[in-house]
mmCIF file of C-alpha atoms in Angstrom:
data_model
loop_
_atom_site.group_PDB
_atom_site.id
_atom_site.type_symbol
_atom_site.label_atom_id
_atom_site.label_comp_id
_atom_site.label_asym_id
_atom_site.label_seq_id
_atom_site.Cartn_x
_atom_site.Cartn_y
_atom_site.Cartn_z
ATOM 1 C CA MET A 1285 22.826 63.775 -36.775
ATOM 2 C CA ARG A 1286 22.034 61.158 -38.964
ATOM 3 C CA THR A 1287 24.536 59.701 -37.555
ATOM 4 C CA GLY A 1288 23.433 59.952 -34.028
ATOM 5 C CA GLY A 1289 20.576 58.636 -34.722
ATOM 6 C CA THR A 1290 21.322 55.383 -36.125
ATOM 7 C CA ASP A 1291 23.276 55.434 -33.122
ATOM 8 C CA GLU A 1292 19.689 56.268 -30.809
ATOM 9 C CA ALA A 1293 18.126 53.525 -32.647
ATOM 10 C CA ILE A 1294 20.727 50.773 -32.010
ATOM 11 C CA THR A 1295 21.207 51.256 -28.667
ATOM 12 C CA MET A 1296 17.121 50.894 -28.418
ATOM 13 C CA THR A 1297 17.545 47.583 -30.858
ATOM 14 C CA MET A 1298 20.391 46.152 -28.180
ATOM 15 C CA ARG A 1299 17.776 47.631 -25.512
ATOM 16 C CA LYS A 1300 15.109 45.650 -26.783
ATOM 17 C CA VAL A 1301 16.546 42.349 -27.429
ATOM 18 C CA ASN A 1302 18.332 42.102 -24.055
ATOM 19 C CA VAL A 1303 14.610 42.852 -22.199
ATOM 20 C CA ALA A 1304 13.926 39.732 -24.929
ATOM 21 C CA ILE A 1305 16.849 37.746 -23.648
ATOM 22 C CA LEU A 1306 16.560 37.886 -19.766
ATOM 23 C CA VAL A 1307 12.829 37.369 -20.557
ATOM 24 C CA LEU A 1308 14.214 33.907 -22.040
ATOM 25 C CA LEU A 1309 15.666 33.546 -19.246
ATOM 26 C CA ALA A 1310 13.174 33.894 -16.736
ATOM 27 C CA VAL A 1311 10.943 31.850 -18.272
ATOM 28 C CA ALA A 1312 13.836 29.429 -18.344
ATOM 29 C CA PHE A 1313 15.404 29.069 -14.872
ATOM 30 C CA LEU A 1314 11.149 28.696 -13.962
ATOM 31 C CA ILE A 1315 10.707 25.662 -15.531
ATOM 32 C CA ILE A 1316 13.831 24.505 -14.960
ATOM 33 C CA VAL A 1317 12.924 24.715 -11.269
ATOM 34 C CA GLN A 1318 9.546 23.772 -11.652
ATOM 35 C CA ARG A 1319 10.866 20.347 -13.333
ATOM 36 C CA ASN A 1320 13.538 20.454 -9.949
ATOM 37 C CA LEU A 1321 10.237 20.355 -7.458
ATOM 38 C CA LEU A 1322 8.867 18.443 -9.209
ATOM 39 C CA ASN A 1323 11.154 15.940 -8.875
ATOM 40 C CA LEU A 1324 12.085 16.148 -5.582
ATOM 41 C CA SER A 1325 7.636 15.364 -4.620
ATOM 42 C CA ASP A 1326 8.020 12.328 -6.448
ATOM 43 C CA PHE A 1327 12.203 11.426 -4.434
ATOM 44 C CA LEU A 1328 10.414 11.819 -1.378
ATOM 45 C CA HIS A 1329 7.110 10.705 -1.563
ATOM 46 C CA LYS A 1330 9.535 6.931 -2.604
ATOM 47 C CA GLU A 1331 11.358 7.843 0.811
ATOM 48 C CA HIS A 1332 8.259 8.501 2.549
ATOM 49 C CA PRO A 1333 5.668 6.863 1.576
ATOM 50 C CA ASP A 1334 3.903 6.756 4.810
ATOM 51 C CA ALA A 1335 3.115 10.393 5.801
ATOM 52 C CA GLY A 1336 -0.331 11.001 3.220
ATOM 53 C CA MET A 1337 0.086 14.262 3.896
ATOM 54 C CA ILE A 1338 0.791 17.585 0.159
ATOM 55 C CA LEU A 1339 4.387 18.390 0.219
ATOM 56 C CA PRO A 1340 4.394 22.386 1.243
ATOM 57 C CA PHE A 1341 5.461 23.331 -2.271
ATOM 58 C CA GLU A 1342 2.998 21.166 -3.740
ATOM 59 C CA SER A 1343 0.276 23.017 -2.537
ATOM 60 C CA GLU A 1344 1.525 26.207 -5.057
ATOM 61 C CA LEU A 1345 1.812 24.199 -7.933
ATOM 62 C CA SER A 1346 -0.972 22.325 -9.501
ATOM 63 C CA PRO A 1347 -1.247 19.171 -8.770
ATOM 64 C CA ASP A 1348 -2.550 18.291 -11.969
ATOM 65 C CA LEU A 1349 0.095 19.141 -14.337
ATOM 66 C CA GLY A 1350 3.086 17.415 -12.325
ATOM 67 C CA LEU A 1351 0.210 14.263 -13.620
ATOM 68 C CA GLU A 1352 -0.800 15.219 -17.248
ATOM 69 C CA LEU A 1353 2.946 16.051 -17.362
ATOM 70 C CA VAL A 1354 3.650 11.531 -16.164
ATOM 71 C CA ARG A 1355 0.507 10.596 -15.972
ATOM 72 C CA LYS A 1356 0.103 9.262 -20.341
ATOM 73 C CA GLY A 1357 0.864 6.780 -22.575
ATOM 74 C CA GLU A 1358 -1.831 4.294 -22.694
ATOM 75 C CA GLU A 1359 -3.648 2.677 -20.333
ATOM 76 C CA ILE A 1360 -2.462 -0.200 -17.490
ATOM 77 C CA PRO A 1361 -5.913 -1.703 -15.864
ATOM 78 C CA VAL A 1362 -5.050 -3.015 -12.678
ATOM 79 C CA LEU A 1363 -8.116 -5.301 -10.951
ATOM 80 C CA ILE A 1364 -8.126 -5.464 -6.902
ATOM 81 C CA THR A 1365 -10.734 -6.089 -4.918
ATOM 82 C CA ALA A 1366 -11.907 -4.045 -1.631
ATOM 83 C CA ALA A 1367 -13.309 -5.826 1.691
ATOM 84 C CA GLU A 1368 -14.646 -3.810 4.426
ATOM 85 C CA GLU A 1369 -12.438 -5.286 7.186
ATOM 86 C CA ARG A 1370 -9.470 -5.396 4.207
ATOM 87 C CA LEU A 1371 -9.625 -2.102 3.427
ATOM 88 C CA GLY A 1372 -6.477 -0.609 4.905
ATOM 89 C CA SER A 1373 -4.311 -3.616 1.957
ATOM 90 C CA VAL A 1374 -6.260 -1.905 -0.547
ATOM 91 C CA ILE A 1375 -5.469 1.400 -0.100
ATOM 92 C CA ALA A 1376 -1.672 -0.017 0.848
ATOM 93 C CA ALA A 1377 -1.846 -2.539 -1.480
ATOM 94 C CA MET A 1378 -2.746 0.611 -4.245
ATOM 95 C CA ASN A 1379 -0.367 3.461 -2.548
ATOM 96 C CA SER A 1380 2.538 1.030 -3.192
ATOM 97 C CA ILE A 1381 2.113 0.383 -6.687
ATOM 98 C CA TYR A 1382 0.975 4.638 -7.645
ATOM 99 C CA GLN A 1383 3.654 5.791 -6.219
ATOM 100 C CA ASN A 1384 6.525 3.858 -7.789
ATOM 101 C CA SER A 1385 4.925 4.787 -11.175
ATOM 102 C CA LYS A 1386 4.887 7.152 -13.759
ATOM 103 C CA ALA A 1387 2.327 5.065 -15.912
ATOM 104 C CA ASN A 1388 -1.612 5.798 -16.953
ATOM 105 C CA ILE A 1389 -2.518 3.444 -14.074
ATOM 106 C CA VAL A 1390 -6.346 2.800 -14.311
ATOM 107 C CA PHE A 1391 -7.932 0.751 -11.101
ATOM 108 C CA THR A 1392 -10.372 -1.573 -11.209
ATOM 109 C CA ILE A 1393 -11.911 -1.682 -7.268
ATOM 110 C CA VAL A 1394 -14.614 -5.082 -7.530
ATOM 111 C CA THR A 1395 -15.914 -4.571 -3.886
ATOM 112 C CA LEU A 1396 -19.551 -5.083 -1.707
ATOM 113 C CA ASN A 1397 -22.636 -2.365 -1.751
ATOM 114 C CA ASP A 1398 -21.621 -1.704 2.046
ATOM 115 C CA THR A 1399 -17.833 -0.913 1.346
ATOM 116 C CA VAL A 1400 -18.486 2.220 -1.253
ATOM 117 C CA ASP A 1401 -18.696 5.004 1.000
ATOM 118 C CA HIS A 1402 -16.043 4.518 3.288
ATOM 119 C CA LEU A 1403 -13.350 3.265 0.429
ATOM 120 C CA LYS A 1404 -14.327 6.794 -1.578
ATOM 121 C CA VAL A 1405 -13.733 8.940 1.683
ATOM 122 C CA TRP A 1406 -9.994 6.772 2.020
ATOM 123 C CA LEU A 1407 -9.241 7.846 -1.613
ATOM 124 C CA SER A 1408 -10.267 11.316 -1.580
ATOM 125 C CA LYS A 1409 -9.342 12.418 1.174
ATOM 126 C CA THR A 1410 -5.770 11.802 1.394
ATOM 127 C CA LYS A 1411 -2.453 11.632 -1.455
ATOM 128 C CA LEU A 1412 -4.972 9.246 -3.535
ATOM 129 C CA ASN A 1413 -7.314 11.227 -4.441
ATOM 130 C CA ASN A 1414 -6.312 11.803 -8.039
ATOM 131 C CA VAL A 1415 -6.400 7.558 -8.759
ATOM 132 C CA ASN A 1416 -7.915 7.189 -11.962
ATOM 133 C CA TYR A 1417 -10.170 4.611 -10.628
ATOM 134 C CA LYS A 1418 -13.665 2.947 -11.030
ATOM 135 C CA ILE A 1419 -15.780 1.266 -8.427
ATOM 136 C CA VAL A 1420 -17.575 -1.901 -9.125
ATOM 137 C CA ILE A 1421 -19.944 -3.473 -7.444
ATOM 138 C CA PHE A 1422 -19.638 -7.371 -6.982
ATOM 139 C CA LYS A 1423 -22.759 -9.215 -7.441
ATOM 140 C CA PRO A 1424 -23.059 -12.418 -4.592
ATOM 141 C CA GLU A 1425 -25.268 -14.135 -6.927
ATOM 142 C CA LEU A 1426 -23.206 -14.751 -9.845
ATOM 143 C CA LEU A 1427 -21.644 -17.522 -6.765
ATOM 144 C CA ASN A 1428 -25.309 -19.069 -6.176
ATOM 145 C CA GLY A 1429 -24.494 -22.905 -7.674
ATOM 146 C CA LYS A 1430 -21.357 -22.709 -7.489
ATOM 147 C CA ILE A 1431 -20.012 -22.579 -4.424
ATOM 148 C CA ALA A 1432 -20.957 -25.030 -1.274
ATOM 149 C CA LYS A 1433 -24.431 -23.419 1.118
ATOM 150 C CA ASP A 1434 -22.416 -24.587 4.168
ATOM 151 C CA PRO A 1435 -19.026 -23.697 3.517
ATOM 152 C CA GLN A 1436 -15.904 -25.554 5.186
ATOM 153 C CA THR A 1437 -14.028 -22.595 4.751
ATOM 154 C CA LEU A 1438 -13.043 -19.579 4.827
ATOM 155 C CA GLU A 1439 -12.218 -18.479 0.939
ATOM 156 C CA ALA A 1440 -16.227 -19.772 0.309
ATOM 157 C CA SER A 1441 -17.406 -16.903 3.434
ATOM 158 C CA LYS A 1442 -15.853 -14.479 0.669
ATOM 159 C CA PRO A 1443 -17.160 -13.375 -2.655
ATOM 160 C CA LEU A 1444 -14.436 -10.759 -3.273
ATOM 161 C CA THR A 1445 -12.481 -14.025 -3.948
ATOM 162 C CA PHE A 1446 -13.919 -15.411 -6.894
ATOM 163 C CA ALA A 1447 -13.797 -11.515 -8.305
ATOM 164 C CA ARG A 1448 -10.826 -12.967 -11.349
ATOM 165 C CA PHE A 1449 -11.934 -15.221 -12.186
ATOM 166 C CA TYR A 1450 -14.618 -12.639 -14.155
ATOM 167 C CA LEU A 1451 -11.786 -10.181 -15.085
ATOM 168 C CA SER A 1452 -13.615 -10.036 -18.594
ATOM 169 C CA ALA A 1453 -16.695 -8.607 -17.209
ATOM 170 C CA TYR A 1454 -15.249 -6.065 -15.260
ATOM 171 C CA ILE A 1455 -12.182 -4.865 -17.600
ATOM 172 C CA PRO A 1456 -14.754 -5.447 -20.859
ATOM 173 C CA GLU A 1457 -12.916 -2.571 -22.705
ATOM 174 C CA ALA A 1458 -8.456 -3.806 -22.654
ATOM 175 C CA GLU A 1459 -6.796 -5.748 -24.067
ATOM 176 C CA LYS A 1460 -4.917 -7.196 -21.499
ATOM 177 C CA ALA A 1461 -4.809 -5.766 -17.805
ATOM 178 C CA ILE A 1462 -3.231 -6.669 -13.799
ATOM 179 C CA TYR A 1463 -4.897 -8.812 -11.158
ATOM 180 C CA LEU A 1464 -3.855 -8.005 -7.742
ATOM 181 C CA ASP A 1465 -4.948 -9.740 -3.985
ATOM 182 C CA ASP A 1466 -4.828 -7.555 -1.704
ATOM 183 C CA ASP A 1467 -2.580 -7.975 0.445
ATOM 184 C CA VAL A 1468 0.639 -7.353 -1.689
ATOM 185 C CA ILE A 1469 2.782 -3.508 -1.895
ATOM 186 C CA VAL A 1470 4.398 -2.965 -5.173
ATOM 187 C CA GLN A 1471 8.341 -1.974 -5.419
ATOM 188 C CA GLY A 1472 8.954 -1.697 -8.813
ATOM 189 C CA ASP A 1473 7.176 -0.762 -11.366
ATOM 190 C CA ILE A 1474 4.094 -1.274 -12.894
ATOM 191 C CA GLN A 1475 4.779 -0.917 -16.071
ATOM 192 C CA ASP A 1476 7.340 -3.689 -16.191
ATOM 193 C CA LEU A 1477 4.847 -6.061 -15.300
ATOM 194 C CA PHE A 1478 2.134 -4.920 -17.684
ATOM 195 C CA GLU A 1479 4.705 -5.925 -19.767
ATOM 196 C CA THR A 1480 4.738 -8.987 -19.350
ATOM 197 C CA PRO A 1481 5.608 -11.189 -22.610
ATOM 198 C CA ILE A 1482 2.056 -13.880 -22.713
ATOM 199 C CA LYS A 1483 2.553 -16.772 -25.717
ATOM 200 C CA PRO A 1484 -0.284 -17.068 -27.675
ATOM 201 C CA GLY A 1485 -2.840 -18.913 -26.948
ATOM 202 C CA HIS A 1486 -2.583 -18.327 -22.985
ATOM 203 C CA ALA A 1487 -5.019 -16.686 -21.512
ATOM 204 C CA ALA A 1488 -2.688 -15.083 -18.643
ATOM 205 C CA ALA A 1489 0.353 -14.951 -16.766
ATOM 206 C CA PHE A 1490 1.198 -16.427 -12.896
ATOM 207 C CA SER A 1491 4.627 -17.671 -10.611
ATOM 208 C CA GLU A 1492 4.949 -20.909 -11.063
ATOM 209 C CA ASP A 1493 5.265 -22.393 -6.804
ATOM 210 C CA CYS A 1494 8.537 -24.032 -7.601
ATOM 211 C CA ASP A 1495 10.086 -21.153 -8.684
ATOM 212 C CA SER A 1496 13.346 -20.703 -6.524
ATOM 213 C CA ALA A 1497 12.369 -17.204 -5.053
ATOM 214 C CA SER A 1498 8.774 -18.716 -3.436
ATOM 215 C CA ALA A 1499 10.029 -21.918 -3.052
ATOM 216 C CA LYS A 1500 12.334 -20.294 -0.617
ATOM 217 C CA GLY A 1501 9.412 -19.147 1.055
ATOM 218 C CA ILE A 1502 8.011 -23.276 1.948
ATOM 219 C CA VAL A 1503 7.863 -24.447 4.923
ATOM 220 C CA ARG A 1504 6.306 -28.020 6.432
ATOM 221 C CA GLY A 1505 3.706 -26.111 8.218
ATOM 222 C CA ALA A 1506 2.476 -25.086 6.073
ATOM 223 C CA GLY A 1507 1.691 -28.434 3.397
ATOM 224 C CA THR A 1508 3.693 -28.778 1.013
ATOM 225 C CA GLN A 1509 0.892 -27.051 -2.014
ATOM 226 C CA ASN A 1510 3.574 -26.691 -4.267
ATOM 227 C CA ASN A 1511 2.412 -29.358 -7.080
ATOM 228 C CA TYR A 1512 -1.158 -29.539 -7.985
ATOM 229 C CA ILE A 1513 -2.832 -33.142 -5.652
ATOM 230 C CA GLY A 1514 -1.981 -30.202 -2.928
ATOM 231 C CA PHE A 1515 -5.059 -28.908 -4.217
ATOM 232 C CA LEU A 1516 -7.115 -31.613 -6.111
ATOM 233 C CA ASP A 1517 -8.160 -34.715 -4.975
ATOM 234 C CA PHE A 1518 -6.348 -37.119 -7.980
ATOM 235 C CA LYS A 1519 -8.490 -40.214 -6.941
ATOM 236 C CA LYS A 1520 -11.858 -38.640 -8.393
ATOM 237 C CA GLU A 1521 -12.378 -39.778 -11.639
ATOM 238 C CA ALA A 1522 -13.454 -36.378 -12.887
ATOM 239 C CA ILE A 1523 -9.897 -35.570 -11.961
ATOM 240 C CA LYS A 1524 -8.692 -38.946 -13.852
ATOM 241 C CA LYS A 1525 -10.192 -37.945 -16.708
ATOM 242 C CA LEU A 1526 -8.058 -34.742 -17.713
ATOM 243 C CA GLY A 1527 -4.519 -36.304 -17.600
ATOM 244 C CA MET A 1528 -2.982 -34.062 -15.628
ATOM 245 C CA ARG A 1529 0.098 -35.199 -13.274
ATOM 246 C CA ALA A 1530 -0.178 -34.989 -9.805
ATOM 247 C CA ASN A 1531 3.358 -33.377 -8.815
ATOM 248 C CA THR A 1532 2.806 -30.418 -11.672
ATOM 249 C CA CYS A 1533 4.677 -27.951 -10.553
ATOM 250 C CA SER A 1534 0.958 -25.332 -9.032
ATOM 251 C CA PHE A 1535 0.859 -21.667 -9.372
ATOM 252 C CA ASN A 1536 -0.131 -18.678 -7.150
ATOM 253 C CA PRO A 1537 -3.272 -17.325 -8.734
ATOM 254 C CA GLY A 1538 -2.684 -13.566 -6.488
ATOM 255 C CA VAL A 1539 -0.950 -12.316 -9.594
ATOM 256 C CA ILE A 1540 -2.360 -12.629 -12.836
ATOM 257 C CA ILE A 1541 -0.994 -11.058 -16.065
ATOM 258 C CA ALA A 1542 -4.795 -11.638 -17.950
ATOM 259 C CA ASN A 1543 -4.345 -11.715 -22.195
ATOM 260 C CA LEU A 1544 -8.606 -10.932 -21.987
ATOM 261 C CA THR A 1545 -9.060 -11.437 -25.812
ATOM 262 C CA GLU A 1546 -7.619 -14.614 -25.355
ATOM 263 C CA TRP A 1547 -10.259 -14.719 -22.126
ATOM 264 C CA LYS A 1548 -13.420 -14.092 -23.741
ATOM 265 C CA ASN A 1549 -12.771 -16.703 -26.530
ATOM 266 C CA GLN A 1550 -11.705 -19.490 -24.930
ATOM 267 C CA ASN A 1551 -14.408 -18.700 -22.490
ATOM 268 C CA ILE A 1552 -12.106 -19.066 -19.921
ATOM 269 C CA THR A 1553 -15.032 -16.992 -16.690
ATOM 270 C CA GLN A 1554 -17.661 -19.825 -18.623
ATOM 271 C CA GLN A 1555 -14.448 -22.942 -17.727
ATOM 272 C CA LEU A 1556 -13.909 -21.359 -14.275
ATOM 273 C CA GLU A 1557 -17.472 -21.708 -13.425
ATOM 274 C CA HIS A 1558 -17.813 -25.168 -14.384
ATOM 275 C CA TRP A 1559 -15.838 -26.740 -12.613
ATOM 276 C CA MET A 1560 -16.775 -25.258 -9.597
ATOM 277 C CA GLU A 1561 -20.364 -25.722 -10.294
ATOM 278 C CA LEU A 1562 -18.437 -29.744 -10.110
ATOM 279 C CA ASN A 1563 -16.944 -29.169 -7.625
ATOM 280 C CA THR A 1564 -20.260 -28.895 -5.132
ATOM 281 C CA LYS A 1565 -21.922 -31.999 -6.714
ATOM 282 C CA GLU A 1566 -17.986 -34.406 -6.332
ATOM 283 C CA ASP A 1567 -16.161 -32.668 -4.719
ATOM 284 C CA LEU A 1568 -13.186 -32.606 -6.669
ATOM 285 C CA TYR A 1569 -10.770 -31.004 -3.531
ATOM 286 C CA SER A 1570 -7.821 -31.420 -2.496
ATOM 287 C CA LYS A 1571 -8.995 -31.944 2.131
ATOM 288 C CA THR A 1572 -6.075 -32.701 2.696
ATOM 289 C CA LEU A 1573 -4.000 -29.813 2.052
ATOM 290 C CA ALA A 1574 -5.210 -27.028 0.990
ATOM 291 C CA GLU A 1575 -7.957 -24.730 1.781
ATOM 292 C CA SER A 1576 -8.100 -23.298 -0.700
ATOM 293 C CA ILE A 1577 -11.475 -23.138 -3.370
ATOM 294 C CA THR A 1578 -10.412 -20.411 -5.709
ATOM 295 C CA THR A 1579 -7.242 -21.746 -6.976
ATOM 296 C CA PRO A 1580 -8.379 -24.928 -7.851
ATOM 297 C CA PRO A 1581 -10.854 -24.304 -10.823
ATOM 298 C CA LEU A 1582 -7.507 -22.249 -12.198
ATOM 299 C CA LEU A 1583 -5.443 -25.244 -11.555
ATOM 300 C CA ILE A 1584 -7.118 -27.036 -14.025
ATOM 301 C CA VAL A 1585 -8.239 -24.503 -16.672
ATOM 302 C CA PHE A 1586 -4.522 -23.406 -17.380
ATOM 303 C CA TYR A 1587 -3.106 -26.703 -17.022
ATOM 304 C CA LYS A 1588 0.310 -25.774 -18.944
ATOM 305 C CA ARG A 1589 -1.875 -23.043 -20.890
ATOM 306 C CA HIS A 1590 0.106 -20.598 -19.132
ATOM 307 C CA SER A 1591 2.842 -18.222 -19.634
ATOM 308 C CA SER A 1592 5.413 -17.841 -16.764
ATOM 309 C CA ILE A 1593 6.179 -14.095 -14.050
ATOM 310 C CA ASP A 1594 9.640 -13.159 -12.728
ATOM 311 C CA PRO A 1595 9.688 -14.742 -9.371
ATOM 312 C CA MET A 1596 10.780 -11.956 -8.527
ATOM 313 C CA TRP A 1597 7.469 -10.382 -9.587
ATOM 314 C CA HIS A 1598 5.430 -12.274 -6.625
ATOM 315 C CA VAL A 1599 7.897 -13.285 -3.615
ATOM 316 C CA ARG A 1600 5.128 -14.895 -1.747
ATOM 317 C CA HIS A 1601 4.407 -16.907 1.696
ATOM 318 C CA LEU A 1602 5.124 -13.514 3.720
ATOM 319 C CA GLY A 1603 2.212 -14.414 5.345
ATOM 320 C CA THR A 1604 2.773 -17.834 5.743
ATOM 321 C CA THR A 1605 4.699 -19.779 9.841
ATOM 322 C CA GLY A 1606 7.830 -18.693 9.892
ATOM 323 C CA ALA A 1607 8.165 -18.298 5.836
ATOM 324 C CA GLY A 1608 8.749 -15.256 5.732
ATOM 325 C CA ASN A 1609 12.115 -15.068 8.338
ATOM 326 C CA ARG A 1610 13.676 -17.228 5.595
ATOM 327 C CA TYR A 1611 14.180 -13.747 3.127
ATOM 328 C CA SER A 1612 16.558 -11.408 4.143
ATOM 329 C CA PRO A 1613 16.355 -8.033 4.184
ATOM 330 C CA GLN A 1614 18.413 -7.382 0.989
ATOM 331 C CA PHE A 1615 15.739 -9.570 -0.545
ATOM 332 C CA VAL A 1616 12.660 -7.904 -0.679
ATOM 333 C CA LYS A 1617 14.549 -5.073 -0.349
ATOM 334 C CA ALA A 1618 15.262 -5.913 -4.191
ATOM 335 C CA ALA A 1619 12.061 -7.973 -5.043
ATOM 336 C CA LYS A 1620 9.499 -5.704 -7.443
ATOM 337 C CA LEU A 1621 6.448 -7.550 -5.813
ATOM 338 C CA LEU A 1622 5.678 -8.706 -2.055
ATOM 339 C CA HIS A 1623 2.601 -11.256 -1.222
ATOM 340 C CA TRP A 1624 2.097 -11.691 2.471
ATOM 341 C CA ASN A 1625 -0.562 -14.962 1.450
ATOM 342 C CA GLY A 1626 -1.737 -17.164 4.501
ATOM 343 C CA HIS A 1627 -2.726 -16.514 7.448
ATOM 344 C CA TYR A 1628 -0.336 -13.762 9.355
ATOM 345 C CA LYS A 1629 -1.010 -10.201 7.260
ATOM 346 C CA PRO A 1630 1.116 -7.484 7.911
ATOM 347 C CA TRP A 1631 -1.688 -5.201 9.119
ATOM 348 C CA GLY A 1632 -2.683 -7.664 11.997
ATOM 349 C CA ARG A 1633 -0.551 -8.708 15.419
ATOM 350 C CA THR A 1634 2.740 -10.693 13.219
ATOM 351 C CA SER A 1635 3.904 -10.968 10.923
ATOM 352 C CA SER A 1636 7.737 -10.766 8.661
ATOM 353 C CA PHE A 1637 8.520 -7.557 7.088
ATOM 354 C CA SER A 1638 5.195 -5.364 8.601
ATOM 355 C CA ASP A 1639 7.328 -2.064 8.774
ATOM 356 C CA VAL A 1640 8.150 -2.449 4.631
ATOM 357 C CA TRP A 1641 4.465 -2.058 4.430
ATOM 358 C CA ASP A 1642 3.500 0.067 6.758
ATOM 359 C CA LYS A 1643 5.039 2.316 4.170
ATOM 360 C CA TRP A 1644 2.743 3.087 2.044
ATOM 361 C CA PHE A 1645 -0.134 2.748 4.405
ATOM 362 C CA LEU A 1646 -2.512 5.578 4.271
ATOM 363 C CA PRO A 1647 -4.624 6.281 7.856
ATOM 364 C CA ASP A 1648 -7.890 5.709 7.056
ATOM 365 C CA PRO A 1649 -9.513 9.434 7.530
ATOM 366 C CA THR A 1650 -12.852 7.814 9.297
ATOM 367 C CA GLY A 1651 -10.487 5.721 11.918
ATOM 368 C CA LYS A 1652 -12.620 2.382 11.411
ATOM 369 C CA PHE A 1653 -9.570 0.268 9.809
ATOM 370 C CA VAL A 1654 -6.278 0.174 12.482
ATOM 371 C CA PRO A 1655 -3.844 -1.915 12.282
ATOM 372 C CA VAL A 1656 -3.245 -3.918 15.119
ATOM 373 C CA ARG A 1657 -0.127 -4.325 16.742
ATOM 374 C CA ARG A 1658 0.991 -7.066 19.254
ATOM 375 C CA HIS A 1659 3.616 -3.941 21.672
ATOM 376 C CA THR A 1660 1.561 -0.523 21.101
ATOM 377 C CA ASP A 1661 2.003 2.405 23.694
#
């Protein structure tokens, strides 16, 4: 009887062990399946980012679960402006940034009061509904006395172009931040751009206009805007006193990596405002080549006092006549960030590589913003 009882106890113990093993295997299998589904989701989003849809299995999984798993680490503050007439460009830019990175990205969207509701609807009704963002209202009165009352340029009539001057005010809690123009598409991991080294004592990093990637995009029809003389009037006494060389390579402020601690310590915003105000009195900017009134103050304040961004992280001039065509499809595919600076935007009638931009555009749920194409059915 004792032997029989012992055998029965051993049998029961083994059954419990087997059950426990089966449970563990089942749990392990479910974890593997869930991870594979999440990885497949990421892959499909990257391959078909323009779909703007929730994949069938995503509706069964908690979307927050995937985000909690991959959106950890230090915050990466990204500031971008949102003008009503260009709102689709902001959405495409944000979508490309978000889908190509697993970093903990926090967007600061600077806009005007009349755009807020439209922007919120667009974000909430698409796959950007889980994006971490805050909206800041730009106050145009900040520019009173700093730009001409009768603006001669397109930039002057668009106050949001000056939002980059106030980076430290809009993102006061961060030590470092990224500013991006809205007409960009990011194809690399924004974490890599954020980790761009900034030299001690420098408040920002920019892309040099004489780097090999951007220089290829310059064409005669666009004007020689790759040096300081293209933006500033070196005949003016205030410019002469600075001792700057006219042939110094300029930089493009459409992408800025800012050390906000240095920005505050050096009073960069106040310096930029000083040169804006002085220009209204002495007309310091070049009239022959550049139309920009945003770039010249930055060129002055950061003259030989800025770090450099990898050229592949700011491939420019895709919106300039003929310039974008000088890039090969292979080069554009390899670029980490594409910038359609110039008159021709990828949501307009004609632009180089607009198909690349289209892949990241998410249709407007309200139907207000529709990309214009020359050939439509």
